[in-house]
Amino acid sequence: MDKLKSLIRVEENFNKFPSVGKKSAERMAYAILDMSKEDVEELYNSIKDMKEKVHSCPICGFLSESEVCPICGDPSRDTNTLVVVSYPRDVLVFENAETYNGLYHVLGGVISISKGKTIDDLNVDSLVKRLKEHKFNEVILATNPTIEGETTALYIAKLISPFVDKITRLAYGLQMGGNLDYTDSLTLSKAIEGRREIK
Amino acid sequence: MDKLKSLIRVEENFNKFPSVGKKSAERMAYAILDMSKEDVEELYNSIKDMKEKVHSCPICGFLSESEVCPICGDPSRDTNTLVVVSYPRDVLVFENAETYNGLYHVLGGVISISKGKTIDDLNVDSLVKRLKEHKFNEVILATNPTIEGETTALYIAKLISPFVDKITRLAYGLQMGGNLDYTDSLTLSKAIEGRREIK
């Protein structure tokens, strides 16, 4: 027996999402069949509302529902430090850690040869403009610890070097609460390289 | 920093789906922010189309896009055997196994005290009507091997007993390809109970 065409179409659309496999997409499509018309409308309206309201902050590139994002618009933030990340979600990782109170700049991706993404595709003009207009004490490059993230960090460092005195990169090392047994050798060698004196 | 309200609303809606946790719901909401307007429209249109086209087959209660479902409408099916399942997806499990060529009846759930579902909430009137109108040689009760599934099977068996001579229940036992080590004791005792002579 062939599966229903309209069901397959919904499954395929859900399957396009990151972290949604074929089985989950199937379950979601069936769940929608069981949902009331009102619940389906609510799902769609919430998506529509979000797409209409959320835009990139013109200053930092993070997500915002108001003119500037809640971080750029917060006067209690330390305006001496700038963390540069690839994606909006990375900002939330910093915010959830609750140890950083400076500002952010979101690049909107990484330089990627395989995906044909160059530095021109990233949100860098606004970064340079920002550094020219305001003197930051330090820029922390917090792109992902991957080859693409590293490449991007190096490019950005070169590009912004004339406008800021101190540029840093997040430390590599063991994961807190992790197990030495499970640490891959690249991370371990980085942890040895970055070891700190305690006596 | 507070998260954006319209984003949270979308996350909460995705979080309601079975098998979609908080983290996945968040990822999906962010993925939608990155999607083009056309892709979001396609997602919604596919859902709308499915909700409009798919209905319960008036004969068996399985899903259908045409008047009767592809199984009830297939003249090559063996009309002597009827498998009774709880959910439309269970039909697909049988179909994928490709060992059964009879007909189905979908109850639309199980008797559940905790959810306030009684036998009257299930698709049983049409089952009784069907058994009265057509003589099946055997009805196989294939509700889930859970307390609720068992209870439902017992109720259904009692209800349909006057209209069919042979009523069976799927066998319990070891999972094919499984490991005896990992078999729970209830399943093992059922497997012993249902053991078959091979010599």
PDB file of N, CA, C and O in Angstrom, chain A residues 85-147:
ATOM      1  N   VAL A  85      30.439  36.256  17.627  1.00  0.00           N
ATOM      2  CA  VAL A  85      30.010  34.870  17.441  1.00  0.00           C
ATOM      3  C   VAL A  85      29.493  34.668  16.019  1.00  0.00           C
ATOM      4  O   VAL A  85      29.266  35.638  15.289  1.00  0.00           O
ATOM      5  N   SER A  86      29.298  33.408  15.641  1.00  0.00           N
ATOM      6  CA  SER A  86      28.796  33.113  14.294  1.00  0.00           C
ATOM      7  C   SER A  86      27.288  33.226  14.195  1.00  0.00           C
ATOM      8  O   SER A  86      26.749  33.756  13.236  1.00  0.00           O
ATOM      9  N   TYR A  87      26.574  32.658  15.203  1.00  0.00           N
ATOM     10  CA  TYR A  87      25.125  32.528  15.082  1.00  0.00           C
ATOM     11  C   TYR A  87      24.378  33.158  16.262  1.00  0.00           C
ATOM     12  O   TYR A  87      24.907  33.173  17.383  1.00  0.00           O
ATOM     13  N   PRO A  88      23.148  33.612  16.026  1.00  0.00           N
ATOM     14  CA  PRO A  88      22.353  34.183  17.113  1.00  0.00           C
ATOM     15  C   PRO A  88      22.249  33.266  18.338  1.00  0.00           C
ATOM     16  O   PRO A  88      22.311  33.718  19.473  1.00  0.00           O
ATOM     17  N   ARG A  89      22.137  31.949  18.085  1.00  0.00           N
ATOM     18  CA  ARG A  89      21.995  31.023  19.208  1.00  0.00           C
ATOM     19  C   ARG A  89      23.222  31.028  20.118  1.00  0.00           C
ATOM     20  O   ARG A  89      23.136  30.719  21.308  1.00  0.00           O
ATOM     21  N   ASP A  90      24.396  31.343  19.543  1.00  0.00           N
ATOM     22  CA  ASP A  90      25.618  31.383  20.347  1.00  0.00           C
ATOM     23  C   ASP A  90      25.534  32.470  21.420  1.00  0.00           C
ATOM     24  O   ASP A  90      26.099  32.328  22.505  1.00  0.00           O
ATOM     25  N   VAL A  91      24.833  33.556  21.109  1.00  0.00           N
ATOM     26  CA  VAL A  91      24.646  34.632  22.094  1.00  0.00           C
ATOM     27  C   VAL A  91      23.927  34.074  23.324  1.00  0.00           C
ATOM     28  O   VAL A  91      24.302  34.346  24.465  1.00  0.00           O
ATOM     29  N   LEU A  92      22.915  33.240  23.065  1.00  0.00           N
ATOM     30  CA  LEU A  92      22.152  32.664  24.177  1.00  0.00           C
ATOM     31  C   LEU A  92      23.016  31.760  25.048  1.00  0.00           C
ATOM     32  O   LEU A  92      22.828  31.691  26.266  1.00  0.00           O
ATOM     33  N   VAL A  93      23.965  31.061  24.437  1.00  0.00           N
ATOM     34  CA  VAL A  93      24.860  30.201  25.215  1.00  0.00           C
ATOM     35  C   VAL A  93      25.656  31.057  26.208  1.00  0.00           C
ATOM     36  O   VAL A  93      25.760  30.723  27.382  1.00  0.00           O
ATOM     37  N   PHE A  94      26.171  32.190  25.726  1.00  0.00           N
ATOM     38  CA  PHE A  94      26.879  33.120  26.620  1.00  0.00           C
ATOM     39  C   PHE A  94      25.941  33.665  27.694  1.00  0.00           C
ATOM     40  O   PHE A  94      26.291  33.691  28.878  1.00  0.00           O
ATOM     41  N   GLU A  95      24.759  34.090  27.280  1.00  0.00           N
ATOM     42  CA  GLU A  95      23.817  34.677  28.235  1.00  0.00           C
ATOM     43  C   GLU A  95      23.405  33.678  29.313  1.00  0.00           C
ATOM     44  O   GLU A  95      23.299  34.016  30.479  1.00  0.00           O
ATOM     45  N   ASN A  96      23.210  32.414  28.883  1.00  0.00           N
ATOM     46  CA  ASN A  96      22.822  31.390  29.860  1.00  0.00           C
ATOM     47  C   ASN A  96      23.925  31.107  30.869  1.00  0.00           C
ATOM     48  O   ASN A  96      23.661  30.730  32.011  1.00  0.00           O
ATOM     49  N   ALA A  97      25.191  31.291  30.447  1.00  0.00           N
ATOM     50  CA  ALA A  97      26.317  31.043  31.352  1.00  0.00           C
ATOM     51  C   ALA A  97      26.386  32.117  32.434  1.00  0.00           C
ATOM     52  O   ALA A  97      26.948  31.889  33.515  1.00  0.00           O
ATOM     53  N   GLU A  98      25.804  33.289  32.136  1.00  0.00           N
ATOM     54  CA  GLU A  98      25.727  34.382  33.121  1.00  0.00           C
ATOM     55  C   GLU A  98      27.077  34.816  33.688  1.00  0.00           C
ATOM     56  O   GLU A  98      27.178  35.194  34.855  1.00  0.00           O
ATOM     57  N   THR A  99      28.142  34.756  32.885  1.00  0.00           N
ATOM     58  CA  THR A  99      29.435  35.228  33.379  1.00  0.00           C
ATOM     59  C   THR A  99      29.953  36.404  32.547  1.00  0.00           C
ATOM     60  O   THR A  99      31.003  36.951  32.847  1.00  0.00           O
ATOM     61  N   TYR A 100      29.221  36.760  31.511  1.00  0.00           N
ATOM     62  CA  TYR A 100      29.684  37.813  30.614  1.00  0.00           C
ATOM     63  C   TYR A 100      28.637  38.915  30.565  1.00  0.00           C
ATOM     64  O   TYR A 100      27.448  38.639  30.419  1.00  0.00           O
ATOM     65  N   ASN A 101      29.082  40.158  30.700  1.00  0.00           N
ATOM     66  CA  ASN A 101      28.114  41.253  30.685  1.00  0.00           C
ATOM     67  C   ASN A 101      28.426  42.302  29.613  1.00  0.00           C
ATOM     68  O   ASN A 101      27.920  43.416  29.654  1.00  0.00           O
ATOM     69  N   GLY A 102      29.274  41.935  28.648  1.00  0.00           N
ATOM     70  CA  GLY A 102      29.623  42.890  27.596  1.00  0.00           C
ATOM     71  C   GLY A 102      28.647  42.841  26.427  1.00  0.00           C
ATOM     72  O   GLY A 102      27.505  42.399  26.573  1.00  0.00           O
ATOM     73  N   LEU A 103      29.101  43.268  25.265  1.00  0.00           N
ATOM     74  CA  LEU A 103      28.244  43.293  24.075  1.00  0.00           C
ATOM     75  C   LEU A 103      28.620  42.171  23.108  1.00  0.00           C
ATOM     76  O   LEU A 103      29.612  41.470  23.324  1.00  0.00           O
ATOM     77  N   TYR A 104      27.806  42.018  22.054  1.00  0.00           N
ATOM     78  CA  TYR A 104      28.031  40.953  21.077  1.00  0.00           C
ATOM     79  C   TYR A 104      28.028  41.496  19.666  1.00  0.00           C
ATOM     80  O   TYR A 104      27.477  42.563  19.395  1.00  0.00           O
ATOM     81  N   HIS A 105      28.610  40.700  18.779  1.00  0.00           N
ATOM     82  CA  HIS A 105      28.421  40.933  17.364  1.00  0.00           C
ATOM     83  C   HIS A 105      28.225  39.577  16.681  1.00  0.00           C
ATOM     84  O   HIS A 105      29.032  38.663  16.858  1.00  0.00           O
ATOM     85  N   VAL A 106      27.132  39.464  15.922  1.00  0.00           N
ATOM     86  CA  VAL A 106      26.801  38.181  15.289  1.00  0.00           C
ATOM     87  C   VAL A 106      27.167  38.228  13.802  1.00  0.00           C
ATOM     88  O   VAL A 106      26.641  39.058  13.057  1.00  0.00           O
ATOM     89  N   LEU A 107      28.055  37.328  13.381  1.00  0.00           N
ATOM     90  CA  LEU A 107      28.537  37.323  12.001  1.00  0.00           C
ATOM     91  C   LEU A 107      27.513  36.755  11.014  1.00  0.00           C
ATOM     92  O   LEU A 107      27.525  37.077   9.843  1.00  0.00           O
ATOM     93  N   GLY A 108      26.669  35.868  11.512  1.00  0.00           N
ATOM     94  CA  GLY A 108      25.688  35.243  10.625  1.00  0.00           C
ATOM     95  C   GLY A 108      26.230  34.055   9.862  1.00  0.00           C
ATOM     96  O   GLY A 108      25.673  33.663   8.847  1.00  0.00           O
ATOM     97  N   GLY A 109      27.316  33.447  10.347  1.00  0.00           N
ATOM     98  CA  GLY A 109      27.848  32.263   9.685  1.00  0.00           C
ATOM     99  C   GLY A 109      29.349  32.175   9.821  1.00  0.00           C
ATOM    100  O   GLY A 109      29.952  32.834  10.669  1.00  0.00           O
ATOM    101  N   VAL A 110      29.947  31.330   8.996  1.00  0.00           N
ATOM    102  CA  VAL A 110      31.401  31.174   8.966  1.00  0.00           C
ATOM    103  C   VAL A 110      31.861  31.214   7.509  1.00  0.00           C
ATOM    104  O   VAL A 110      31.064  31.015   6.596  1.00  0.00           O
ATOM    105  N   ILE A 111      33.129  31.488   7.316  1.00  0.00           N
ATOM    106  CA  ILE A 111      33.710  31.359   5.985  1.00  0.00           C
ATOM    107  C   ILE A 111      33.763  29.873   5.660  1.00  0.00           C
ATOM    108  O   ILE A 111      34.264  29.080   6.453  1.00  0.00           O
ATOM    109  N   SER A 112      33.191  29.470   4.523  1.00  0.00           N
ATOM    110  CA  SER A 112      33.122  28.046   4.200  1.00  0.00           C
ATOM    111  C   SER A 112      33.329  27.844   2.713  1.00  0.00           C
ATOM    112  O   SER A 112      32.510  28.280   1.896  1.00  0.00           O
ATOM    113  N   ILE A 113      34.425  27.189   2.382  1.00  0.00           N
ATOM    114  CA  ILE A 113      34.725  26.937   0.972  1.00  0.00           C
ATOM    115  C   ILE A 113      33.671  26.010   0.383  1.00  0.00           C
ATOM    116  O   ILE A 113      33.137  26.252  -0.688  1.00  0.00           O
ATOM    117  N   SER A 114      33.319  24.961   1.149  1.00  0.00           N
ATOM    118  CA  SER A 114      32.362  23.966   0.631  1.00  0.00           C
ATOM    119  C   SER A 114      30.993  24.583   0.371  1.00  0.00           C
ATOM    120  O   SER A 114      30.277  24.163  -0.533  1.00  0.00           O
ATOM    121  N   LYS A 115      30.597  25.573   1.179  1.00  0.00           N
ATOM    122  CA  LYS A 115      29.285  26.197   0.973  1.00  0.00           C
ATOM    123  C   LYS A 115      29.396  27.495   0.182  1.00  0.00           C
ATOM    124  O   LYS A 115      28.413  28.223   0.045  1.00  0.00           O
ATOM    125  N   GLY A 116      30.607  27.799  -0.313  1.00  0.00           N
ATOM    126  CA  GLY A 116      30.803  29.012  -1.110  1.00  0.00           C
ATOM    127  C   GLY A 116      30.580  30.288  -0.333  1.00  0.00           C
ATOM    128  O   GLY A 116      30.173  31.310  -0.897  1.00  0.00           O
ATOM    129  N   LYS A 117      30.820  30.251   0.978  1.00  0.00           N
ATOM    130  CA  LYS A 117      30.618  31.458   1.805  1.00  0.00           C
ATOM    131  C   LYS A 117      31.947  32.160   2.044  1.00  0.00           C
ATOM    132  O   LYS A 117      32.882  31.558   2.588  1.00  0.00           O
ATOM    133  N   THR A 118      32.042  33.405   1.628  1.00  0.00           N
ATOM    134  CA  THR A 118      33.266  34.178   1.851  1.00  0.00           C
ATOM    135  C   THR A 118      33.025  35.192   2.964  1.00  0.00           C
ATOM    136  O   THR A 118      31.915  35.292   3.494  1.00  0.00           O
ATOM    137  N   ILE A 119      34.057  35.945   3.276  1.00  0.00           N
ATOM    138  CA  ILE A 119      33.946  36.944   4.344  1.00  0.00           C
ATOM    139  C   ILE A 119      32.915  38.018   3.988  1.00  0.00           C
ATOM    140  O   ILE A 119      32.291  38.607   4.866  1.00  0.00           O
ATOM    141  N   ASP A 120      32.685  38.221   2.669  1.00  0.00           N
ATOM    142  CA  ASP A 120      31.710  39.222   2.230  1.00  0.00           C
ATOM    143  C   ASP A 120      30.276  38.822   2.571  1.00  0.00           C
ATOM    144  O   ASP A 120      29.374  39.665   2.580  1.00  0.00           O
ATOM    145  N   ASP A 121      30.068  37.528   2.803  1.00  0.00           N
ATOM    146  CA  ASP A 121      28.720  37.073   3.151  1.00  0.00           C
ATOM    147  C   ASP A 121      28.435  37.248   4.650  1.00  0.00           C
ATOM    148  O   ASP A 121      27.324  37.015   5.101  1.00  0.00           O
ATOM    149  N   LEU A 122      29.471  37.607   5.389  1.00  0.00           N
ATOM    150  CA  LEU A 122      29.279  37.765   6.835  1.00  0.00           C
ATOM    151  C   LEU A 122      29.015  39.226   7.193  1.00  0.00           C
ATOM    152  O   LEU A 122      29.332  40.136   6.430  1.00  0.00           O
ATOM    153  N   ASN A 123      28.493  39.395   8.380  1.00  0.00           N
ATOM    154  CA  ASN A 123      28.105  40.699   8.891  1.00  0.00           C
ATOM    155  C   ASN A 123      29.344  41.448   9.427  1.00  0.00           C
ATOM    156  O   ASN A 123      29.436  41.738  10.616  1.00  0.00           O
ATOM    157  N   VAL A 124      30.315  41.764   8.526  1.00  0.00           N
ATOM    158  CA  VAL A 124      31.588  42.342   8.979  1.00  0.00           C
ATOM    159  C   VAL A 124      31.677  43.859   8.787  1.00  0.00           C
ATOM    160  O   VAL A 124      32.350  44.537   9.551  1.00  0.00           O
ATOM    161  N   ASP A 125      30.984  44.377   7.757  1.00  0.00           N
ATOM    162  CA  ASP A 125      31.027  45.830   7.546  1.00  0.00           C
ATOM    163  C   ASP A 125      30.551  46.561   8.804  1.00  0.00           C
ATOM    164  O   ASP A 125      31.170  47.533   9.239  1.00  0.00           O
ATOM    165  N   SER A 126      29.454  46.054   9.356  1.00  0.00           N
ATOM    166  CA  SER A 126      28.897  46.692  10.557  1.00  0.00           C
ATOM    167  C   SER A 126      29.846  46.516  11.748  1.00  0.00           C
ATOM    168  O   SER A 126      29.893  47.355  12.646  1.00  0.00           O
ATOM    169  N   LEU A 127      30.608  45.419  11.742  1.00  0.00           N
ATOM    170  CA  LEU A 127      31.580  45.189  12.829  1.00  0.00           C
ATOM    171  C   LEU A 127      32.701  46.223  12.765  1.00  0.00           C
ATOM    172  O   LEU A 127      33.030  46.878  13.774  1.00  0.00           O
ATOM    173  N   VAL A 128      33.253  46.418  11.573  1.00  0.00           N
ATOM    174  CA  VAL A 128      34.341  47.396  11.389  1.00  0.00           C
ATOM    175  C   VAL A 128      33.845  48.807  11.733  1.00  0.00           C
ATOM    176  O   VAL A 128      34.506  49.555  12.464  1.00  0.00           O
ATOM    177  N   LYS A 129      32.660  49.129  11.219  1.00  0.00           N
ATOM    178  CA  LYS A 129      32.042  50.432  11.493  1.00  0.00           C
ATOM    179  C   LYS A 129      31.904  50.658  13.006  1.00  0.00           C
ATOM    180  O   LYS A 129      32.231  51.725  13.538  1.00  0.00           O
ATOM    181  N   ARG A 130      31.475  49.608  13.670  1.00  0.00           N
ATOM    182  CA  ARG A 130      31.261  49.686  15.120  1.00  0.00           C
ATOM    183  C   ARG A 130      32.571  49.941  15.860  1.00  0.00           C
ATOM    184  O   ARG A 130      32.621  50.744  16.805  1.00  0.00           O
ATOM    185  N   LEU A 131      33.610  49.217  15.436  1.00  0.00           N
ATOM    186  CA  LEU A 131      34.911  49.351  16.112  1.00  0.00           C
ATOM    187  C   LEU A 131      35.545  50.715  15.845  1.00  0.00           C
ATOM    188  O   LEU A 131      36.282  51.241  16.681  1.00  0.00           O
ATOM    189  N   LYS A 132      35.237  51.270  14.660  1.00  0.00           N
ATOM    190  CA  LYS A 132      35.748  52.608  14.330  1.00  0.00           C
ATOM    191  C   LYS A 132      35.067  53.669  15.195  1.00  0.00           C
ATOM    192  O   LYS A 132      35.686  54.624  15.642  1.00  0.00           O
ATOM    193  N   GLU A 133      33.775  53.493  15.394  1.00  0.00           N
ATOM    194  CA  GLU A 133      32.978  54.508  16.097  1.00  0.00           C
ATOM    195  C   GLU A 133      33.112  54.445  17.614  1.00  0.00           C
ATOM    196  O   GLU A 133      32.928  55.434  18.307  1.00  0.00           O
ATOM    197  N   HIS A 134      33.376  53.246  18.112  1.00  0.00           N
ATOM    198  CA  HIS A 134      33.447  53.084  19.571  1.00  0.00           C
ATOM    199  C   HIS A 134      34.706  52.306  19.927  1.00  0.00           C
ATOM    200  O   HIS A 134      35.006  51.279  19.322  1.00  0.00           O
ATOM    201  N   LYS A 135      35.429  52.780  20.912  1.00  0.00           N
ATOM    202  CA  LYS A 135      36.687  52.136  21.300  1.00  0.00           C
ATOM    203  C   LYS A 135      36.419  50.997  22.291  1.00  0.00           C
ATOM    204  O   LYS A 135      36.071  51.244  23.447  1.00  0.00           O
ATOM    205  N   PHE A 136      36.565  49.764  21.825  1.00  0.00           N
ATOM    206  CA  PHE A 136      36.451  48.612  22.730  1.00  0.00           C
ATOM    207  C   PHE A 136      37.836  48.279  23.284  1.00  0.00           C
ATOM    208  O   PHE A 136      38.839  48.386  22.574  1.00  0.00           O
ATOM    209  N   ASN A 137      37.890  47.857  24.550  1.00  0.00           N
ATOM    210  CA  ASN A 137      39.175  47.442  25.126  1.00  0.00           C
ATOM    211  C   ASN A 137      39.620  46.091  24.587  1.00  0.00           C
ATOM    212  O   ASN A 137      40.805  45.819  24.443  1.00  0.00           O
ATOM    213  N   GLU A 138      38.609  45.246  24.316  1.00  0.00           N
ATOM    214  CA  GLU A 138      38.936  43.881  23.898  1.00  0.00           C
ATOM    215  C   GLU A 138      37.843  43.302  23.018  1.00  0.00           C
ATOM    216  O   GLU A 138      36.653  43.519  23.273  1.00  0.00           O
ATOM    217  N   VAL A 139      38.271  42.569  22.000  1.00  0.00           N
ATOM    218  CA  VAL A 139      37.317  41.809  21.189  1.00  0.00           C
ATOM    219  C   VAL A 139      37.633  40.334  21.378  1.00  0.00           C
ATOM    220  O   VAL A 139      38.769  39.892  21.162  1.00  0.00           O
ATOM    221  N   ILE A 140      36.638  39.566  21.833  1.00  0.00           N
ATOM    222  CA  ILE A 140      36.816  38.124  22.043  1.00  0.00           C
ATOM    223  C   ILE A 140      36.194  37.384  20.860  1.00  0.00           C
ATOM    224  O   ILE A 140      34.986  37.490  20.629  1.00  0.00           O
ATOM    225  N   LEU A 141      36.998  36.647  20.107  1.00  0.00           N
ATOM    226  CA  LEU A 141      36.481  35.909  18.958  1.00  0.00           C
ATOM    227  C   LEU A 141      35.974  34.551  19.431  1.00  0.00           C
ATOM    228  O   LEU A 141      36.750  33.719  19.902  1.00  0.00           O
ATOM    229  N   ALA A 142      34.682  34.332  19.309  1.00  0.00           N
ATOM    230  CA  ALA A 142      34.079  33.110  19.850  1.00  0.00           C
ATOM    231  C   ALA A 142      33.365  32.317  18.774  1.00  0.00           C
ATOM    232  O   ALA A 142      32.263  31.802  18.982  1.00  0.00           O
ATOM    233  N   THR A 143      34.013  32.200  17.605  1.00  0.00           N
ATOM    234  CA  THR A 143      33.471  31.307  16.584  1.00  0.00           C
ATOM    235  C   THR A 143      33.717  29.866  17.044  1.00  0.00           C
ATOM    236  O   THR A 143      34.512  29.626  17.950  1.00  0.00           O
ATOM    237  N   ASN A 144      33.056  28.905  16.404  1.00  0.00           N
ATOM    238  CA  ASN A 144      33.167  27.506  16.835  1.00  0.00           C
ATOM    239  C   ASN A 144      34.597  26.964  16.708  1.00  0.00           C
ATOM    240  O   ASN A 144      35.339  27.395  15.828  1.00  0.00           O
ATOM    241  N   PRO A 145      34.978  26.023  17.582  1.00  0.00           N
ATOM    242  CA  PRO A 145      36.301  25.403  17.489  1.00  0.00           C
ATOM    243  C   PRO A 145      36.362  24.353  16.386  1.00  0.00           C
ATOM    244  O   PRO A 145      36.634  23.180  16.634  1.00  0.00           O
ATOM    245  N   THR A 146      36.071  24.792  15.153  1.00  0.00           N
ATOM    246  CA  THR A 146      36.135  23.907  13.987  1.00  0.00           C
ATOM    247  C   THR A 146      37.091  24.560  12.990  1.00  0.00           C
ATOM    248  O   THR A 146      37.491  25.714  13.177  1.00  0.00           O
ATOM    249  N   ILE A 147      37.413  23.857  11.928  1.00  0.00           N
ATOM    250  CA  ILE A 147      38.329  24.440  10.942  1.00  0.00           C
ATOM    251  C   ILE A 147      37.731  25.722  10.367  1.00  0.00           C
ATOM    252  O   ILE A 147      38.395  26.749  10.268  1.00  0.00           O
TER     253      ILE A 147
END
